[in-house]
Amino acid sequence: MLNPMDEIGSDPLESPPAAPSPSAPPPPPLPAAAGEGSSTALPAGLQKLDPRWISMRRVFGWIRVAVYLVLWIIATLILTLSGPAPWILVTVVGAGALWVVLMAVQAHLWPALSWRRAAYRLSERDLEIRRGVLWREVVTVPRSRVQHTDVSQGPIERSFGLGTLLIHTAGTDHSRIGLPGLAHDTASVIRDHLVEVDEDDGV
Amino acid sequence: MASDPRGGEGVSPAGEPQPGDIPLPAPGPETLPNISESVAAEASVKDKRLHPSSILFLLLSGVKSLILPGLFVLFAARGGSRYEAWIMIFIIPYTFGAIFRYLTYRYAFHDAELVIRKGVLFRNQRHIPYSRIHNIGSVQNPLHRMLRVAEVRVETAGGQEPEASLKVLSVEALEEMRQRIRRAKAALPAAAAEADDAAAMAEEELPGRVLLAMSPGDLVLHGLIDNRGMLVVGAFLGLLWQFDLLDRLGFDPRQLWAQAQDAGTMRAVAVAISLLVTLVVAIRLLSIVWSVVKLWGYRLQKVGRELRSRGGLLTQVSTTVPLHRIQVLTLREKILHRLFGRLEVSADTAGGSSEESGGSGRQNLAPLISRESLPDFLAEVEPGVDLENTEWQRIDPRATTRLLRRGLFVTLPPSAALVYFVSPWTLLATVPILALVVVDAFRESIRRGYACTDDRVFYRSGWWSRRISLARYSKIQAVSLTESPFDRRWQMRDLQIDTAGAGSSLQRLHIRYLPAERARELMDFLAARAAETKFRW
């Protein structure tokens, strides 16, 4: 399940059909470079997300785990004070502890897994976004269908220098497609690029 | 005029601000000359008011929202008549509100847009470019018809709510609005409405062609097939439940059942069966009544490049759907449809939802149409579609196995449990069901398929209850592939084609169980075709 050595290139979603896919062997091109100075260069080919996204997601995950932990402590205290049969105490507290530990493991491992799976590709014609670990998805939005785009940045994202690109279409399921984990500069560049086309095209 | 900054502020959050306010040249350039020539243009920019009876209808709709709470209060405090007095008090602000709304509501036909102003303290001015208007729908209940007025909804793309809801206009004013907007659209530069569209608008005064007129017999059939009876019954039961009326009427199914059982097993079974049959028949009858009331005299006309429908016994609903606003067309053929050689045609439009469409912008263009007249109908609505000669591509043949496993996974354990715990006699029921699951898996996987023609993509599914959906490439918004762990094991993908205003999952273009490679090819193909066409709402 966690087929660890998987790189994007071996992604079955990517797989053989049209040979043209410029990404048969994974060209995981320098997300780090895209991060800092390259604000004008438009990323070409299949791109991975900024690795800082992993750390950011871990921060989110640890915050969640901290909340669970506090809840667990409170629950344990209440339960202990109300004095139930020992086996109930042990079972409930143990299950809670196990849950917290599992969440902690998930909080640490999952971001890396989903980073490995996530990618995007910007071409003249469209924007392709891949995401998901167990349930995977590839979305293609033709650039002429982009209604407008936003770049959003939450406080934690800001501290990591990341941003989320939101693409709005006239569609139903995909009326709003998010591409998180971009260096904020890259997100802005892509946004400008998409908007450019929008003007040419006139709906 | 087009410059009021408060325009749609906070008013049309669901409205569609995006699709390029830039490319629409009409409001900008046309506005300026209009100000300088405002005297000359005065005649066309005169503010109009709603019909005076609006006060009545606004009041009624206010009261309507009080009815349920009012009833609740009445039921909760039976005997105390002062509560009725309290309710009366609530009506007073509504009265003032209604009069106030009537007095402050104005609309005007400018050169390129419909301008609606309302409110005094919180003023609100809304500009609706004619080129953006999808539908001028109207609703007339019997009271409306007595007073010769109609509730008018002006719909644009995207919004869940109509862009403007004029409650109420006289029938003449409605006709005037339709004509003015039509003419204005025709007169607009081709940038706003596409050229052939404008031409069509101009030639459009010709009498329309009737595509479908439903006879009373059709309505009965429609009611029979389209089982809305359950809806009515459901609402009715809900109401009974709400007010504990069942208990009050002394109706207790358990008691009935106990009585019947006392009388012997055969009697009990007979009672159960006859109750069931009565219920089924009653539901179908209700459904027929519902159809007749809802669709009485339904006719669909093609006028120029618009489809217009009108129908309804008590409340008459009329809609206008420009042909090019149709996003996805869906043909549905339930088993009963097939028995009678009929089917149902509906369309997703991106416009605001109309009442009878139930939420999404889905319009039932042809609630019931015979198989023979379908080709003619399609030729008018979706020219170029030839279902007879469509080359269907099958989904992955291995889908049979997956469908079979899924079906058995759901049905086998309960069947086994029934046989083991209840009685081996349940085999009489479970064996046919299991057989049906097997047949379904085979037939379904053969039936499901897609087709790509020059300008459209088709998807069909269902062998028992069939449907075919089709969309122009230019209406595709996004294409996606999804892959569950199961899909991965089978090397299959789901392809989902997203369009504007897509309705329930039953009519979406979701092609499941495609071989992975072909799914990827198809996605690239569709995305390319979509990218090279322009999307116009």
PDB file of N, CA and C in Angstrom, chain A residues 11-14 16-17 121 125-126 128 130 133-142 144-145 147-148 169-175 201-203, chain B residues 18-19 473-474 476-485 488 493 498-502 508 510 520-521 523-524 527-528 530-531 533-535 537:
ATOM      1  N   ASP A  11       3.914   6.036 -11.527  1.00  0.00           N
ATOM      2  CA  ASP A  11       2.504   6.141 -11.189  1.00  0.00           C
ATOM      3  C   ASP A  11       1.672   5.479 -12.271  1.00  0.00           C
ATOM      4  N   PRO A  12       0.825   4.566 -11.884  1.00  0.00           N
ATOM      5  CA  PRO A  12      -0.016   3.931 -12.900  1.00  0.00           C
ATOM      6  C   PRO A  12      -0.900   4.941 -13.624  1.00  0.00           C
ATOM      7  N   LEU A  13      -1.254   6.003 -12.928  1.00  0.00           N
ATOM      8  CA  LEU A  13      -2.095   6.995 -13.592  1.00  0.00           C
ATOM      9  C   LEU A  13      -1.362   7.618 -14.758  1.00  0.00           C
ATOM     10  N   GLU A  14      -0.072   7.634 -14.599  1.00  0.00           N
ATOM     11  CA  GLU A  14       0.754   8.252 -15.622  1.00  0.00           C
ATOM     12  C   GLU A  14       0.838   7.346 -16.833  1.00  0.00           C
ATOM     13  N   PRO A  16       1.344   4.105 -19.656  1.00  0.00           N
ATOM     14  CA  PRO A  16       1.974   4.125 -20.962  1.00  0.00           C
ATOM     15  C   PRO A  16       1.348   4.992 -22.049  1.00  0.00           C
ATOM     16  N   PRO A  17       0.067   5.222 -22.091  1.00  0.00           N
ATOM     17  CA  PRO A  17      -0.648   5.357 -23.353  1.00  0.00           C
ATOM     18  C   PRO A  17       0.102   6.152 -24.401  1.00  0.00           C
ATOM     19  N   ARG A 121       1.117  19.738 -13.769  1.00  0.00           N
ATOM     20  CA  ARG A 121       1.785  19.996 -15.030  1.00  0.00           C
ATOM     21  C   ARG A 121       1.043  21.135 -15.719  1.00  0.00           C
ATOM     22  N   ARG A 125      -1.879  24.122 -23.149  1.00  0.00           N
ATOM     23  CA  ARG A 125      -3.277  23.789 -23.339  1.00  0.00           C
ATOM     24  C   ARG A 125      -4.048  23.736 -22.031  1.00  0.00           C
ATOM     25  N   ASP A 126      -3.434  23.139 -21.012  1.00  0.00           N
ATOM     26  CA  ASP A 126      -4.215  22.924 -19.800  1.00  0.00           C
ATOM     27  C   ASP A 126      -3.326  22.796 -18.573  1.00  0.00           C
ATOM     28  N   GLU A 128      -2.804  20.309 -15.320  1.00  0.00           N
ATOM     29  CA  GLU A 128      -3.131  18.979 -14.816  1.00  0.00           C
ATOM     30  C   GLU A 128      -2.676  18.876 -13.371  1.00  0.00           C
ATOM     31  N   ARG A 130      -2.453  16.296  -9.922  1.00  0.00           N
ATOM     32  CA  ARG A 130      -2.579  14.941  -9.395  1.00  0.00           C
ATOM     33  C   ARG A 130      -2.530  14.984  -7.879  1.00  0.00           C
ATOM     34  N   VAL A 133      -3.532   9.575  -2.145  1.00  0.00           N
ATOM     35  CA  VAL A 133      -2.609   8.485  -1.866  1.00  0.00           C
ATOM     36  C   VAL A 133      -3.287   7.153  -2.139  1.00  0.00           C
ATOM     37  N   LEU A 134      -4.364   6.881  -1.421  1.00  0.00           N
ATOM     38  CA  LEU A 134      -5.090   5.635  -1.676  1.00  0.00           C
ATOM     39  C   LEU A 134      -6.089   5.857  -2.793  1.00  0.00           C
ATOM     40  N   TRP A 135      -6.908   6.875  -2.638  1.00  0.00           N
ATOM     41  CA  TRP A 135      -7.814   7.260  -3.717  1.00  0.00           C
ATOM     42  C   TRP A 135      -7.120   8.368  -4.495  1.00  0.00           C
ATOM     43  N   ARG A 136      -6.745   8.079  -5.712  1.00  0.00           N
ATOM     44  CA  ARG A 136      -5.949   9.047  -6.464  1.00  0.00           C
ATOM     45  C   ARG A 136      -6.790   9.725  -7.514  1.00  0.00           C
ATOM     46  N   GLU A 137      -6.352  10.889  -7.876  1.00  0.00           N
ATOM     47  CA  GLU A 137      -7.133  11.668  -8.830  1.00  0.00           C
ATOM     48  C   GLU A 137      -6.209  12.464  -9.735  1.00  0.00           C
ATOM     49  N   VAL A 138      -6.569  12.532 -10.982  1.00  0.00           N
ATOM     50  CA  VAL A 138      -5.884  13.425 -11.919  1.00  0.00           C
ATOM     51  C   VAL A 138      -6.949  14.339 -12.505  1.00  0.00           C
ATOM     52  N   VAL A 139      -6.790  15.624 -12.360  1.00  0.00           N
ATOM     53  CA  VAL A 139      -7.763  16.568 -12.912  1.00  0.00           C
ATOM     54  C   VAL A 139      -7.093  17.376 -14.002  1.00  0.00           C
ATOM     55  N   THR A 140      -7.757  17.497 -15.128  1.00  0.00           N
ATOM     56  CA  THR A 140      -7.248  18.346 -16.200  1.00  0.00           C
ATOM     57  C   THR A 140      -8.225  19.479 -16.448  1.00  0.00           C
ATOM     58  N   VAL A 141      -7.743  20.679 -16.341  1.00  0.00           N
ATOM     59  CA  VAL A 141      -8.582  21.839 -16.633  1.00  0.00           C
ATOM     60  C   VAL A 141      -8.015  22.562 -17.834  1.00  0.00           C
ATOM     61  N   PRO A 142      -8.739  22.592 -18.941  1.00  0.00           N
ATOM     62  CA  PRO A 142      -8.258  23.379 -20.076  1.00  0.00           C
ATOM     63  C   PRO A 142      -8.142  24.842 -19.664  1.00  0.00           C
ATOM     64  N   SER A 144      -8.653  27.438 -21.242  1.00  0.00           N
ATOM     65  CA  SER A 144      -9.748  28.306 -21.682  1.00  0.00           C
ATOM     66  C   SER A 144     -10.968  28.180 -20.776  1.00  0.00           C
ATOM     67  N   ARG A 145     -10.946  27.210 -19.877  1.00  0.00           N
ATOM     68  CA  ARG A 145     -12.096  27.042 -18.987  1.00  0.00           C
ATOM     69  C   ARG A 145     -11.875  27.645 -17.614  1.00  0.00           C
ATOM     70  N   GLN A 147     -12.082  30.227 -15.095  1.00  0.00           N
ATOM     71  CA  GLN A 147     -12.854  31.456 -14.961  1.00  0.00           C
ATOM     72  C   GLN A 147     -12.042  32.506 -14.219  1.00  0.00           C
ATOM     73  N   HIS A 148     -11.561  32.155 -13.062  1.00  0.00           N
ATOM     74  CA  HIS A 148     -10.596  33.024 -12.398  1.00  0.00           C
ATOM     75  C   HIS A 148      -9.791  32.210 -11.400  1.00  0.00           C
ATOM     76  N   THR A 169     -13.688  27.139 -12.049  1.00  0.00           N
ATOM     77  CA  THR A 169     -14.255  26.886 -13.369  1.00  0.00           C
ATOM     78  C   THR A 169     -15.762  26.997 -13.270  1.00  0.00           C
ATOM     79  N   ALA A 170     -16.412  26.906 -14.412  1.00  0.00           N
ATOM     80  CA  ALA A 170     -17.866  26.970 -14.413  1.00  0.00           C
ATOM     81  C   ALA A 170     -18.466  25.608 -14.110  1.00  0.00           C
ATOM     82  N   GLY A 171     -17.620  24.627 -13.845  1.00  0.00           N
ATOM     83  CA  GLY A 171     -18.118  23.271 -13.651  1.00  0.00           C
ATOM     84  C   GLY A 171     -18.861  23.080 -12.345  1.00  0.00           C
ATOM     85  N   THR A 172     -19.205  21.837 -12.072  1.00  0.00           N
ATOM     86  CA  THR A 172     -19.990  21.545 -10.879  1.00  0.00           C
ATOM     87  C   THR A 172     -19.128  20.882  -9.810  1.00  0.00           C
ATOM     88  N   ASP A 173     -18.613  19.682 -10.113  1.00  0.00           N
ATOM     89  CA  ASP A 173     -17.756  19.005  -9.143  1.00  0.00           C
ATOM     90  C   ASP A 173     -16.437  19.729  -8.993  1.00  0.00           C
ATOM     91  N   HIS A 174     -15.963  20.242 -10.091  1.00  0.00           N
ATOM     92  CA  HIS A 174     -14.665  20.890 -10.071  1.00  0.00           C
ATOM     93  C   HIS A 174     -14.813  22.391 -10.261  1.00  0.00           C
ATOM     94  N   SER A 175     -15.798  22.955  -9.576  1.00  0.00           N
ATOM     95  CA  SER A 175     -15.977  24.400  -9.714  1.00  0.00           C
ATOM     96  C   SER A 175     -14.825  25.123  -9.025  1.00  0.00           C
ATOM     97  N   ASP A 201      -8.737  34.991 -24.472  1.00  0.00           N
ATOM     98  CA  ASP A 201      -9.715  34.064 -24.972  1.00  0.00           C
ATOM     99  C   ASP A 201     -11.131  34.610 -24.960  1.00  0.00           C
ATOM    100  N   GLY A 202     -11.410  35.389 -24.016  1.00  0.00           N
ATOM    101  CA  GLY A 202     -12.756  35.936 -23.902  1.00  0.00           C
ATOM    102  C   GLY A 202     -13.764  34.814 -23.880  1.00  0.00           C
ATOM    103  N   VAL A 203     -14.440  34.696 -22.805  1.00  0.00           N
ATOM    104  CA  VAL A 203     -15.337  33.537 -22.666  1.00  0.00           C
ATOM    105  C   VAL A 203     -16.375  33.519 -23.774  1.00  0.00           C
TER     106      VAL A 203
ATOM    107  N   GLN B  18     -17.643  36.051 -12.736  1.00  0.00           N
ATOM    108  CA  GLN B  18     -16.378  35.878 -13.399  1.00  0.00           C
ATOM    109  C   GLN B  18     -16.397  35.938 -14.904  1.00  0.00           C
ATOM    110  N   PRO B  19     -17.350  35.271 -15.567  1.00  0.00           N
ATOM    111  CA  PRO B  19     -16.967  34.752 -16.888  1.00  0.00           C
ATOM    112  C   PRO B  19     -16.550  35.875 -17.795  1.00  0.00           C
ATOM    113  N   TYR B 473     -18.240  19.137 -26.696  1.00  0.00           N
ATOM    114  CA  TYR B 473     -16.914  19.342 -26.142  1.00  0.00           C
ATOM    115  C   TYR B 473     -16.776  20.749 -25.582  1.00  0.00           C
ATOM    116  N   SER B 474     -17.456  21.677 -26.220  1.00  0.00           N
ATOM    117  CA  SER B 474     -17.301  23.064 -25.778  1.00  0.00           C
ATOM    118  C   SER B 474     -17.932  23.298 -24.417  1.00  0.00           C
ATOM    119  N   ILE B 476     -17.479  21.129 -21.890  1.00  0.00           N
ATOM    120  CA  ILE B 476     -16.687  20.432 -20.880  1.00  0.00           C
ATOM    121  C   ILE B 476     -15.847  21.439 -20.103  1.00  0.00           C
ATOM    122  N   GLN B 477     -15.925  21.364 -18.785  1.00  0.00           N
ATOM    123  CA  GLN B 477     -15.166  22.295 -17.960  1.00  0.00           C
ATOM    124  C   GLN B 477     -13.861  21.687 -17.464  1.00  0.00           C
ATOM    125  N   ALA B 478     -13.929  20.456 -17.083  1.00  0.00           N
ATOM    126  CA  ALA B 478     -12.731  19.793 -16.565  1.00  0.00           C
ATOM    127  C   ALA B 478     -12.916  18.298 -16.758  1.00  0.00           C
ATOM    128  N   VAL B 479     -11.810  17.603 -16.875  1.00  0.00           N
ATOM    129  CA  VAL B 479     -11.876  16.156 -17.000  1.00  0.00           C
ATOM    130  C   VAL B 479     -10.993  15.581 -15.908  1.00  0.00           C
ATOM    131  N   SER B 480     -11.465  14.554 -15.249  1.00  0.00           N
ATOM    132  CA  SER B 480     -10.616  13.987 -14.206  1.00  0.00           C
ATOM    133  C   SER B 480     -10.673  12.468 -14.233  1.00  0.00           C
ATOM    134  N   LEU B 481      -9.591  11.882 -13.764  1.00  0.00           N
ATOM    135  CA  LEU B 481      -9.512  10.439 -13.602  1.00  0.00           C
ATOM    136  C   LEU B 481      -9.416  10.159 -12.122  1.00  0.00           C
ATOM    137  N   THR B 482     -10.191   9.225 -11.638  1.00  0.00           N
ATOM    138  CA  THR B 482      -9.982   8.829 -10.258  1.00  0.00           C
ATOM    139  C   THR B 482      -9.689   7.346 -10.210  1.00  0.00           C
ATOM    140  N   GLU B 483      -9.041   6.970  -9.126  1.00  0.00           N
ATOM    141  CA  GLU B 483      -8.517   5.617  -9.019  1.00  0.00           C
ATOM    142  C   GLU B 483      -8.610   5.195  -7.566  1.00  0.00           C
ATOM    143  N   SER B 484      -9.465   4.245  -7.286  1.00  0.00           N
ATOM    144  CA  SER B 484      -9.540   3.714  -5.935  1.00  0.00           C
ATOM    145  C   SER B 484      -8.526   2.566  -5.839  1.00  0.00           C
ATOM    146  N   PRO B 485      -8.237   2.094  -4.631  1.00  0.00           N
ATOM    147  CA  PRO B 485      -7.330   0.950  -4.530  1.00  0.00           C
ATOM    148  C   PRO B 485      -7.814  -0.235  -5.359  1.00  0.00           C
ATOM    149  N   ARG B 488      -6.959   0.300  -8.877  1.00  0.00           N
ATOM    150  CA  ARG B 488      -5.533   0.116  -9.107  1.00  0.00           C
ATOM    151  C   ARG B 488      -5.225  -1.358  -9.325  1.00  0.00           C
ATOM    152  N   ARG B 493      -9.774   2.858 -14.377  1.00  0.00           N
ATOM    153  CA  ARG B 493      -9.955   4.231 -13.899  1.00  0.00           C
ATOM    154  C   ARG B 493     -11.410   4.665 -14.105  1.00  0.00           C
ATOM    155  N   ASP B 498     -16.698  16.984 -16.209  1.00  0.00           N
ATOM    156  CA  ASP B 498     -17.431  17.972 -15.437  1.00  0.00           C
ATOM    157  C   ASP B 498     -18.000  19.045 -16.354  1.00  0.00           C
ATOM    158  N   THR B 499     -19.269  19.370 -16.125  1.00  0.00           N
ATOM    159  CA  THR B 499     -19.904  20.424 -16.901  1.00  0.00           C
ATOM    160  C   THR B 499     -20.572  21.393 -15.956  1.00  0.00           C
ATOM    161  N   ALA B 500     -20.986  22.524 -16.494  1.00  0.00           N
ATOM    162  CA  ALA B 500     -21.676  23.500 -15.651  1.00  0.00           C
ATOM    163  C   ALA B 500     -23.079  22.997 -15.350  1.00  0.00           C
ATOM    164  N   GLY B 501     -23.544  23.292 -14.173  1.00  0.00           N
ATOM    165  CA  GLY B 501     -24.919  22.971 -13.816  1.00  0.00           C
ATOM    166  C   GLY B 501     -25.258  21.503 -13.876  1.00  0.00           C
ATOM    167  N   ALA B 502     -24.277  20.641 -13.622  1.00  0.00           N
ATOM    168  CA  ALA B 502     -24.543  19.210 -13.702  1.00  0.00           C
ATOM    169  C   ALA B 502     -25.517  18.794 -12.610  1.00  0.00           C
ATOM    170  N   ARG B 508     -24.702  12.446 -14.577  1.00  0.00           N
ATOM    171  CA  ARG B 508     -23.394  13.006 -14.861  1.00  0.00           C
ATOM    172  C   ARG B 508     -22.662  12.118 -15.836  1.00  0.00           C
ATOM    173  N   HIS B 510     -19.996  10.292 -15.834  1.00  0.00           N
ATOM    174  CA  HIS B 510     -18.976   9.578 -15.085  1.00  0.00           C
ATOM    175  C   HIS B 510     -18.827   8.197 -15.696  1.00  0.00           C
ATOM    176  N   ARG B 520      -6.749   7.266 -19.819  1.00  0.00           N
ATOM    177  CA  ARG B 520      -5.802   8.367 -19.929  1.00  0.00           C
ATOM    178  C   ARG B 520      -5.875   8.999 -21.333  1.00  0.00           C
ATOM    179  N   GLU B 521      -5.938   8.142 -22.336  1.00  0.00           N
ATOM    180  CA  GLU B 521      -6.049   8.659 -23.708  1.00  0.00           C
ATOM    181  C   GLU B 521      -7.307   9.487 -23.866  1.00  0.00           C
ATOM    182  N   MET B 523      -9.014  11.004 -21.572  1.00  0.00           N
ATOM    183  CA  MET B 523      -8.933  12.261 -20.858  1.00  0.00           C
ATOM    184  C   MET B 523      -8.149  13.281 -21.670  1.00  0.00           C
ATOM    185  N   ASP B 524      -7.014  12.859 -22.204  1.00  0.00           N
ATOM    186  CA  ASP B 524      -6.217  13.789 -22.996  1.00  0.00           C
ATOM    187  C   ASP B 524      -6.996  14.275 -24.210  1.00  0.00           C
ATOM    188  N   ALA B 527      -9.770  16.682 -23.034  1.00  0.00           N
ATOM    189  CA  ALA B 527      -9.210  17.956 -22.590  1.00  0.00           C
ATOM    190  C   ALA B 527      -8.748  18.774 -23.792  1.00  0.00           C
ATOM    191  N   ALA B 528      -8.162  18.081 -24.769  1.00  0.00           N
ATOM    192  CA  ALA B 528      -7.704  18.790 -25.956  1.00  0.00           C
ATOM    193  C   ALA B 528      -8.879  19.372 -26.729  1.00  0.00           C
ATOM    194  N   ALA B 530     -11.773  20.091 -25.591  1.00  0.00           N
ATOM    195  CA  ALA B 530     -12.363  21.178 -24.807  1.00  0.00           C
ATOM    196  C   ALA B 530     -11.512  22.437 -24.932  1.00  0.00           C
ATOM    197  N   ALA B 531     -10.202  22.249 -24.876  1.00  0.00           N
ATOM    198  CA  ALA B 531      -9.314  23.404 -24.897  1.00  0.00           C
ATOM    199  C   ALA B 531      -9.409  24.156 -26.217  1.00  0.00           C
ATOM    200  N   THR B 533     -12.020  24.500 -28.089  1.00  0.00           N
ATOM    201  CA  THR B 533     -13.303  25.157 -28.312  1.00  0.00           C
ATOM    202  C   THR B 533     -13.471  26.241 -27.275  1.00  0.00           C
ATOM    203  N   LYS B 534     -14.295  27.188 -27.611  1.00  0.00           N
ATOM    204  CA  LYS B 534     -14.558  28.242 -26.647  1.00  0.00           C
ATOM    205  C   LYS B 534     -15.812  27.901 -25.882  1.00  0.00           C
ATOM    206  N   PHE B 535     -15.758  28.206 -24.629  1.00  0.00           N
ATOM    207  CA  PHE B 535     -16.956  27.966 -23.828  1.00  0.00           C
ATOM    208  C   PHE B 535     -17.755  29.259 -23.718  1.00  0.00           C
ATOM    209  N   TRP B 537     -21.345  30.398 -21.986  1.00  0.00           N
ATOM    210  CA  TRP B 537     -22.380  29.860 -21.122  1.00  0.00           C
ATOM    211  C   TRP B 537     -23.486  29.388 -21.961  1.00  0.00           C
TER     212      TRP B 537
END
